[in-house]
XYZ file of C-alpha atoms in Angstrom:
472
model
C -1.833 17.988 -9.546
C 0.148 15.816 -7.138
C -1.460 14.737 -3.869
C 0.795 12.720 -1.591
C -0.985 10.307 0.716
C 0.896 9.572 3.947
C -0.640 6.344 5.230
C -0.123 4.884 8.709
C -1.290 1.288 8.682
C -1.423 0.596 12.417
C -4.338 3.016 12.806
C -5.498 2.874 9.158
C -5.025 6.638 8.851
C -4.296 8.790 5.820
C -2.892 12.310 5.991
C -2.258 14.304 2.823
C 0.500 16.636 1.625
C 0.046 19.086 -1.235
C 2.605 21.629 -2.465
C 2.592 24.242 -5.194
C 4.865 27.163 -5.877
C 6.584 26.988 -2.489
C 3.407 26.699 -0.416
C 2.300 23.457 1.245
C -0.798 22.199 3.025
C -1.232 19.237 5.359
C -4.608 17.577 5.800
C -5.463 15.659 9.002
C -1.902 15.242 10.347
C -0.889 12.767 13.027
C 0.507 13.887 16.377
C 4.183 13.539 15.382
C 4.627 16.432 12.948
C 8.341 16.406 12.111
C 7.871 14.126 9.068
C 5.505 16.706 7.536
C 7.962 19.516 8.220
C 10.782 17.471 6.704
C 8.641 16.753 3.642
C 7.967 20.445 3.083
C 11.646 21.261 3.584
C 12.561 18.870 0.762
C 10.407 21.014 -1.526
C 11.788 24.254 -0.046
C 8.171 24.974 0.796
C 6.469 26.686 3.713
C 3.508 24.941 5.331
C 0.778 27.534 4.900
C -2.297 25.595 6.031
C -3.303 22.681 8.218
C -6.752 21.576 7.064
C -8.851 19.485 9.446
C -11.812 17.604 8.009
C -13.393 17.319 11.479
C -12.591 16.827 15.161
C -11.135 13.336 15.006
C -12.109 10.609 17.462
C -9.626 7.848 16.691
C -6.398 9.844 17.011
C -5.019 13.113 18.342
C -4.253 15.390 15.424
C -0.958 17.250 15.027
C -2.534 20.525 13.952
C -1.568 22.473 17.079
C 2.071 21.372 17.025
C 2.295 22.162 13.315
C 0.934 25.639 13.925
C 3.371 26.186 16.810
C 6.384 25.007 14.782
C 5.603 26.473 11.362
C 3.071 29.257 11.866
C 0.604 27.416 9.624
C -3.039 28.491 9.688
C -5.418 25.841 11.066
C -8.644 25.560 9.066
C -11.862 23.818 10.118
C -15.181 23.609 8.343
C -18.357 25.489 9.291
C -19.826 25.183 12.825
C -16.508 24.098 14.385
C -15.825 25.709 17.759
C -12.180 24.988 18.586
C -10.778 26.095 21.933
C -7.770 27.777 20.296
C -6.966 30.127 17.431
C -8.099 28.698 14.102
C -10.007 29.722 10.987
C -13.567 28.429 10.817
C -14.351 28.496 7.114
C -17.671 29.130 5.448
C -19.295 26.684 3.071
C -17.874 27.318 -0.393
C -14.887 29.357 0.800
C -11.707 29.134 -1.292
C -8.124 29.033 -0.031
C -5.149 29.725 -2.314
C -2.157 27.379 -2.191
C 0.388 28.634 -4.708
C -1.544 28.427 -7.967
C -3.930 25.806 -6.595
C -7.283 26.463 -4.968
C -8.924 24.495 -2.172
C -12.685 24.787 -1.775
C -14.463 24.004 1.489
C -17.599 21.884 1.092
C -19.543 21.528 4.337
C -20.668 17.892 4.587
C -22.192 17.332 8.057
C -23.161 13.803 9.066
C -20.181 12.020 10.552
C -19.939 15.117 12.762
C -21.616 18.472 12.338
C -18.428 20.315 11.362
C -17.310 17.585 8.935
C -16.114 19.098 5.683
C -14.753 17.883 2.370
C -12.010 19.778 0.552
C -12.252 20.090 -3.240
C -8.813 20.316 -4.871
C -8.490 22.548 -7.959
C -5.288 22.681 -10.002
C -3.475 25.655 -11.571
C -5.616 25.344 -14.734
C -8.878 25.488 -12.801
C -9.557 21.764 -13.229
C -11.133 19.962 -10.293
C -8.769 17.136 -9.377
C -10.154 15.369 -6.303
C -11.746 15.566 -2.876
C -10.168 15.044 0.520
C -13.251 13.583 2.123
C -12.227 12.959 5.736
C -14.722 10.593 7.344
C -17.609 11.677 5.130
C -16.829 9.264 2.296
C -14.553 6.236 2.476
C -13.740 3.720 -0.224
C -16.659 1.310 0.008
C -18.283 2.997 2.990
C -19.195 6.268 4.668
C -18.469 7.622 8.135
C -20.371 6.250 11.075
C -22.843 8.794 12.488
C -22.852 7.628 16.118
C -19.610 9.118 17.449
C -20.516 12.772 18.002
C -23.390 11.817 20.312
C -20.817 10.624 22.858
C -19.673 14.257 23.140
C -22.928 16.133 22.393
C -25.904 14.071 23.541
C -28.558 15.775 21.404
C -26.726 14.759 18.217
C -28.374 11.373 17.905
C -27.122 8.884 15.353
C -30.429 9.146 13.506
C -30.101 12.930 13.144
C -26.515 12.698 11.969
C -27.302 9.873 9.540
C -29.961 12.048 7.925
C -27.512 14.933 7.660
C -25.049 12.587 5.996
C -27.671 11.379 3.507
C -28.201 14.943 2.305
C -24.510 15.834 2.363
C -23.671 12.914 0.101
C -26.505 13.496 -2.329
C -26.492 17.283 -2.440
C -22.764 18.026 -2.060
C -20.717 14.987 -3.103
C -22.646 12.987 -5.703
C -23.213 15.966 -8.060
C -19.423 16.312 -8.423
C -17.614 14.963 -11.487
C -17.078 11.200 -11.783
C -13.382 11.596 -12.615
C -12.514 13.175 -9.256
C -10.165 11.167 -7.051
C -11.513 10.393 -3.574
C -8.892 10.741 -0.820
C -10.427 9.475 2.459
C -9.044 9.776 6.001
C -9.146 6.023 6.711
C -8.923 2.572 5.167
C -9.815 -0.966 6.214
C -9.250 -1.617 9.903
C -10.450 1.733 11.169
C -13.311 1.810 13.671
C -14.686 4.972 12.015
C -16.633 2.893 9.485
C -17.924 -0.664 9.245
C -17.086 -1.959 5.766
C -14.136 -0.006 4.369
C -12.112 -1.253 1.433
C -8.426 -2.081 1.627
C -7.982 0.391 -1.230
C -7.162 3.898 -0.052
C -8.171 5.942 -3.134
C -10.674 5.592 -5.956
C -12.580 7.666 -8.474
C -15.820 9.212 -7.335
C -17.543 7.639 -10.339
C -16.586 4.154 -9.253
C -17.767 4.871 -5.731
C -21.112 6.013 -7.116
C -21.389 2.625 -8.827
C -20.110 0.388 -6.024
C -20.550 2.076 -2.635
C -23.767 0.894 -0.984
C -24.362 4.310 0.586
C -24.356 6.124 -2.772
C -27.092 4.165 -4.527
C -29.103 6.775 -6.450
C -32.461 5.115 -5.764
C -31.910 4.876 -1.995
C -34.462 6.738 0.138
C -33.442 8.631 3.240
C -35.033 6.043 5.532
C -33.348 3.184 3.669
C -30.008 4.956 3.965
C -30.427 5.472 7.702
C -31.432 1.852 8.277
C -28.518 0.435 6.263
C -25.988 2.831 7.771
C -26.974 2.091 11.368
C -27.230 -1.695 10.905
C -24.135 -3.530 12.066
C -22.495 -0.674 13.950
C -20.473 -1.894 16.910
C -19.832 0.056 20.103
C -17.076 2.601 19.402
C -13.862 2.353 21.409
C -14.039 4.087 24.776
C -11.161 6.456 24.051
C -12.894 8.054 21.038
C -14.782 10.810 22.933
C -11.618 11.623 24.904
C -9.647 12.129 21.706
C -12.407 14.369 20.342
C -12.138 16.599 23.403
C -8.344 16.806 23.092
C -8.653 17.790 19.439
C -11.360 20.305 20.261
C -9.909 21.908 23.393
C -6.174 21.486 22.826
C -3.395 19.386 24.332
C 0.209 19.426 25.503
C 2.882 19.434 22.790
C 4.327 16.059 21.864
C 7.834 17.341 22.621
C 6.866 17.957 26.250
C 5.080 14.610 26.506
C 8.173 12.781 25.276
C 10.452 14.785 27.558
C 8.481 13.553 30.566
C 8.334 9.967 29.271
C 11.998 9.420 28.404
C 13.140 8.212 31.801
C 15.327 5.080 31.639
C 14.907 2.986 34.768
C 17.083 0.245 36.212
C 15.429 -3.022 37.153
C 15.425 -1.955 40.818
C 13.915 1.458 40.050
C 11.345 -0.089 37.710
C 10.340 -2.613 40.376
C 9.784 0.062 43.039
C 7.649 2.268 40.772
C 5.665 -0.687 39.404
C 4.374 -1.469 42.880
C 2.415 1.781 42.970
C -1.329 1.251 42.598
C -1.687 4.081 40.077
C 0.778 2.526 37.593
C 0.452 -0.273 35.023
C 3.205 -2.165 33.199
C 2.716 -2.216 29.431
C 4.870 -4.804 27.677
C 5.075 -4.069 23.955
C 7.109 -7.099 22.859
C 5.731 -9.709 20.473
C 3.397 -12.413 21.764
C 5.966 -15.221 21.617
C 8.566 -13.351 23.663
C 5.960 -12.197 26.152
C 4.553 -15.691 26.686
C 8.029 -17.089 27.328
C 8.763 -14.677 30.189
C 7.344 -11.383 31.443
C 7.134 -9.194 34.516
C 4.177 -10.306 36.677
C 0.984 -8.247 36.241
C 2.089 -6.838 32.865
C -0.393 -6.306 30.063
C 0.878 -7.277 26.630
C -0.022 -5.166 23.588
C 2.566 -5.756 20.878
C 3.993 -2.748 19.086
C 3.948 -4.632 15.773
C 0.192 -4.691 15.452
C -2.777 -2.354 15.901
C -1.025 -1.095 18.996
C -2.525 2.345 19.530
C -6.118 1.291 18.957
C -5.823 -1.701 21.311
C -4.236 0.472 23.989
C -7.269 2.724 23.631
C -9.614 -0.239 23.900
C -7.951 -2.024 26.829
C -6.660 0.804 29.040
C -9.795 2.684 30.018
C -8.181 5.703 31.679
C -6.513 7.974 29.120
C -4.567 9.552 32.001
C -3.209 6.200 33.182
C 0.440 6.287 34.295
C 2.344 3.741 32.216
C 5.683 1.955 32.654
C 7.019 0.593 29.366
C 8.776 -2.646 28.596
C 9.981 -2.511 24.995
C 12.636 -3.852 22.691
C 15.796 -1.791 23.108
C 15.753 1.125 20.711
C 11.968 1.158 20.266
C 10.996 2.954 23.474
C 10.374 6.330 21.816
C 8.357 4.701 19.047
C 6.083 3.216 21.723
C 5.727 6.588 23.455
C 4.806 8.330 20.199
C 2.271 5.699 19.259
C 0.692 5.931 22.711
C 0.379 9.693 22.293
C -1.269 9.271 18.905
C -4.384 8.236 20.814
C -3.929 10.587 23.755
C -2.048 8.381 26.230
C 0.419 11.052 27.324
C 1.416 9.738 30.751
C 4.260 7.302 30.194
C 6.511 7.865 33.212
C 9.516 5.723 32.287
C 10.806 2.571 30.649
C 12.910 -0.443 31.580
C 16.402 0.440 30.361
C 17.866 -2.394 28.320
C 14.504 -4.104 27.974
C 13.264 -7.298 29.579
C 16.731 -8.889 29.472
C 17.899 -6.484 32.167
C 15.006 -7.525 34.413
C 15.754 -11.207 33.914
C 19.512 -10.743 34.412
C 18.825 -8.921 37.680
C 17.163 -12.080 38.999
C 13.746 -10.467 39.344
C 10.525 -12.467 39.496
C 9.143 -13.544 36.124
C 5.948 -15.169 34.910
C 5.043 -17.091 31.744
C 2.072 -18.317 29.704
C 1.433 -21.639 28.021
C 0.933 -21.512 24.255
C -0.047 -24.464 22.105
C -0.289 -24.961 18.351
C -3.481 -25.700 16.434
C -2.287 -29.287 15.976
C -1.758 -29.670 19.723
C -5.241 -28.306 20.343
C -6.698 -30.936 18.020
C -4.793 -33.672 19.821
C -5.984 -32.494 23.251
C -9.617 -32.225 22.132
C -9.474 -35.815 20.842
C -9.362 -37.054 24.435
C -10.633 -34.143 26.573
C -13.552 -31.736 26.591
C -12.358 -28.175 27.100
C -14.182 -24.864 27.062
C -13.167 -22.852 23.987
C -13.157 -19.048 24.055
C -12.854 -17.083 20.827
C -11.846 -13.431 21.460
C -12.284 -12.204 17.886
C -14.895 -9.603 16.996
C -18.464 -10.841 16.878
C -18.587 -10.341 13.088
C -15.541 -12.607 12.682
C -17.080 -15.192 14.977
C -20.436 -15.064 13.199
C -18.680 -15.545 9.875
C -17.089 -18.839 10.949
C -16.182 -20.441 14.268
C -15.513 -23.716 16.026
C -18.600 -25.638 17.055
C -19.298 -25.269 20.804
C -16.946 -22.279 21.191
C -18.012 -19.135 23.028
C -17.386 -15.628 21.731
C -16.088 -12.986 24.135
C -14.645 -10.160 22.016
C -11.360 -8.888 23.394
C -12.642 -5.374 24.002
C -15.352 -6.799 26.279
C -13.282 -9.348 28.180
C -12.978 -7.323 31.386
C -16.773 -7.288 31.653
C -17.068 -11.071 31.292
C -14.327 -12.430 33.527
C -16.872 -14.397 35.542
C -17.722 -16.453 32.420
C -14.304 -18.129 32.383
C -14.095 -21.310 34.491
C -11.895 -21.087 37.555
C -11.379 -24.770 38.290
C -10.897 -26.448 34.923
C -8.610 -25.954 31.922
C -9.883 -23.757 29.089
C -8.565 -22.484 25.745
C -8.444 -18.969 24.284
C -7.608 -17.883 20.751
C -8.159 -15.075 18.252
C -7.402 -14.986 14.518
C -3.621 -15.246 14.701
C -2.380 -14.832 18.273
C -2.015 -11.068 18.719
C -5.328 -10.364 20.441
C -5.411 -13.637 22.370
C -2.097 -12.746 24.008
C -3.584 -9.437 25.133
C -6.485 -11.462 26.542
C -4.095 -13.922 28.175
C -2.201 -11.138 29.932
C -5.460 -9.720 31.286
C -6.593 -13.130 32.503
C -3.242 -13.553 34.244
C -3.632 -10.140 35.888
C -6.958 -11.320 37.256
C -5.621 -14.525 38.783
C -6.392 -17.091 36.065
C -3.777 -19.821 35.667
C -5.905 -22.624 34.215
C -5.820 -21.831 30.501
C -3.763 -22.204 27.335
C -3.573 -19.883 24.327
C -3.419 -21.030 20.687
C -0.439 -19.388 19.029
C -1.720 -19.438 15.440
C -5.318 -18.751 16.361
C -8.352 -19.592 14.286
C -6.413 -19.087 11.050
C -4.213 -22.104 11.874
C -7.098 -24.069 13.361
C -9.082 -23.714 10.121
C -6.054 -24.460 7.951
C -4.390 -27.471 9.600
C -7.043 -29.213 11.702
C -10.302 -31.049 11.124
C -12.022 -29.598 14.174
C -15.715 -29.027 13.366
C -16.579 -25.485 12.262
C -19.731 -23.648 11.282
C -20.442 -23.008 7.602
C -18.586 -19.928 6.399
C -20.702 -16.808 5.830
C -19.161 -13.793 4.120
C -19.085 -10.940 6.688
C -20.360 -8.372 4.170
C -23.634 -10.301 3.767
C -24.365 -9.965 7.485
C -24.489 -6.151 7.539
């Protein structure tokens, strides 16, 4: 049995494609569905089903567009109440895909409708499980997301559901099954996921902390809830889009694809309901940018940081992008529900600069330059990495303000003396720098190589390294 994993690294997401005898199924598709349609066409197959493991929080699924374009049947697990036509399966229900069978196993815990799909080949052999956010490689799904949509679903209640789902539905399955999860390392849907994106169930039983056979329910709940960070603010909004429905991506892109001259861009950017999102890399942005822009580079965890840093999912956005990458930016914005791009700077930043428009810049320094400055001056150091990264190892006397909290702690930054900001490698600190600039700060420098370079090439005093996994 062949299961094709379609992995998207920027949001650590895995969709799955299965085909047999001219019939195909897609599991947990992303918003842009044409690649799945093209894949099925290469097999001369018809997409019969779109299986959803749950109502996703970290991205907007492509199930509705796939149904509209292919006629595929959308399938959810038990208790799901979608606001559109879909099949809500019963626990244990089978679906035929060519000569394959797909069995629904209701596994509530991450959410109440969460379900795992057992894959059975043409010979009746159980091949693997598509586990959604119920079981990851090295972790299990966090149980605190659904409560942001349905208040009575506390994280304690959901954690206890998950304990029983794992032990009564998943762990009794055969050790040789392949586990196909919805996410890998870097996703905010778990806390300790492996970089591996598949494994055998037997190995997970031996190595995954949450599957220890001697673990009591209370121990499971305590370990699962320890170390959870606040979920990104856009998560509940994505859940509601996936639950209630949304506008087709084709229509979203049609409204977004408006090339603007420098003059037109300037006029629209002065509106109070619009923000300028510059998606170029940190080096180019620091050198020159349009005043009041926020920088979130497309070549990074773009969609998730947009969701973290732009609080209003309905925010009107003007794009500055490398020429030829405008549509890519629009699609990746829509992956997390940001459907209100209203235009882009035609020809990119060069056209703005060539038109003689006002520009701004940021000062970046290397780790070596930081060490030289600190040899003669005392500067406040601000580390914008996650708290777990900071706790693992950091510069002595530095302060931790995680990037996703920076807007709440602007009054902590000094206004009348020079200070330094950095992250791990320069991506997040440039986002932070653009936000500080927006809020009137001029008295700071950003370290281009971040803590990685500081630790590698300087002798600046650091705390003793502690492995992050031991702190959970």
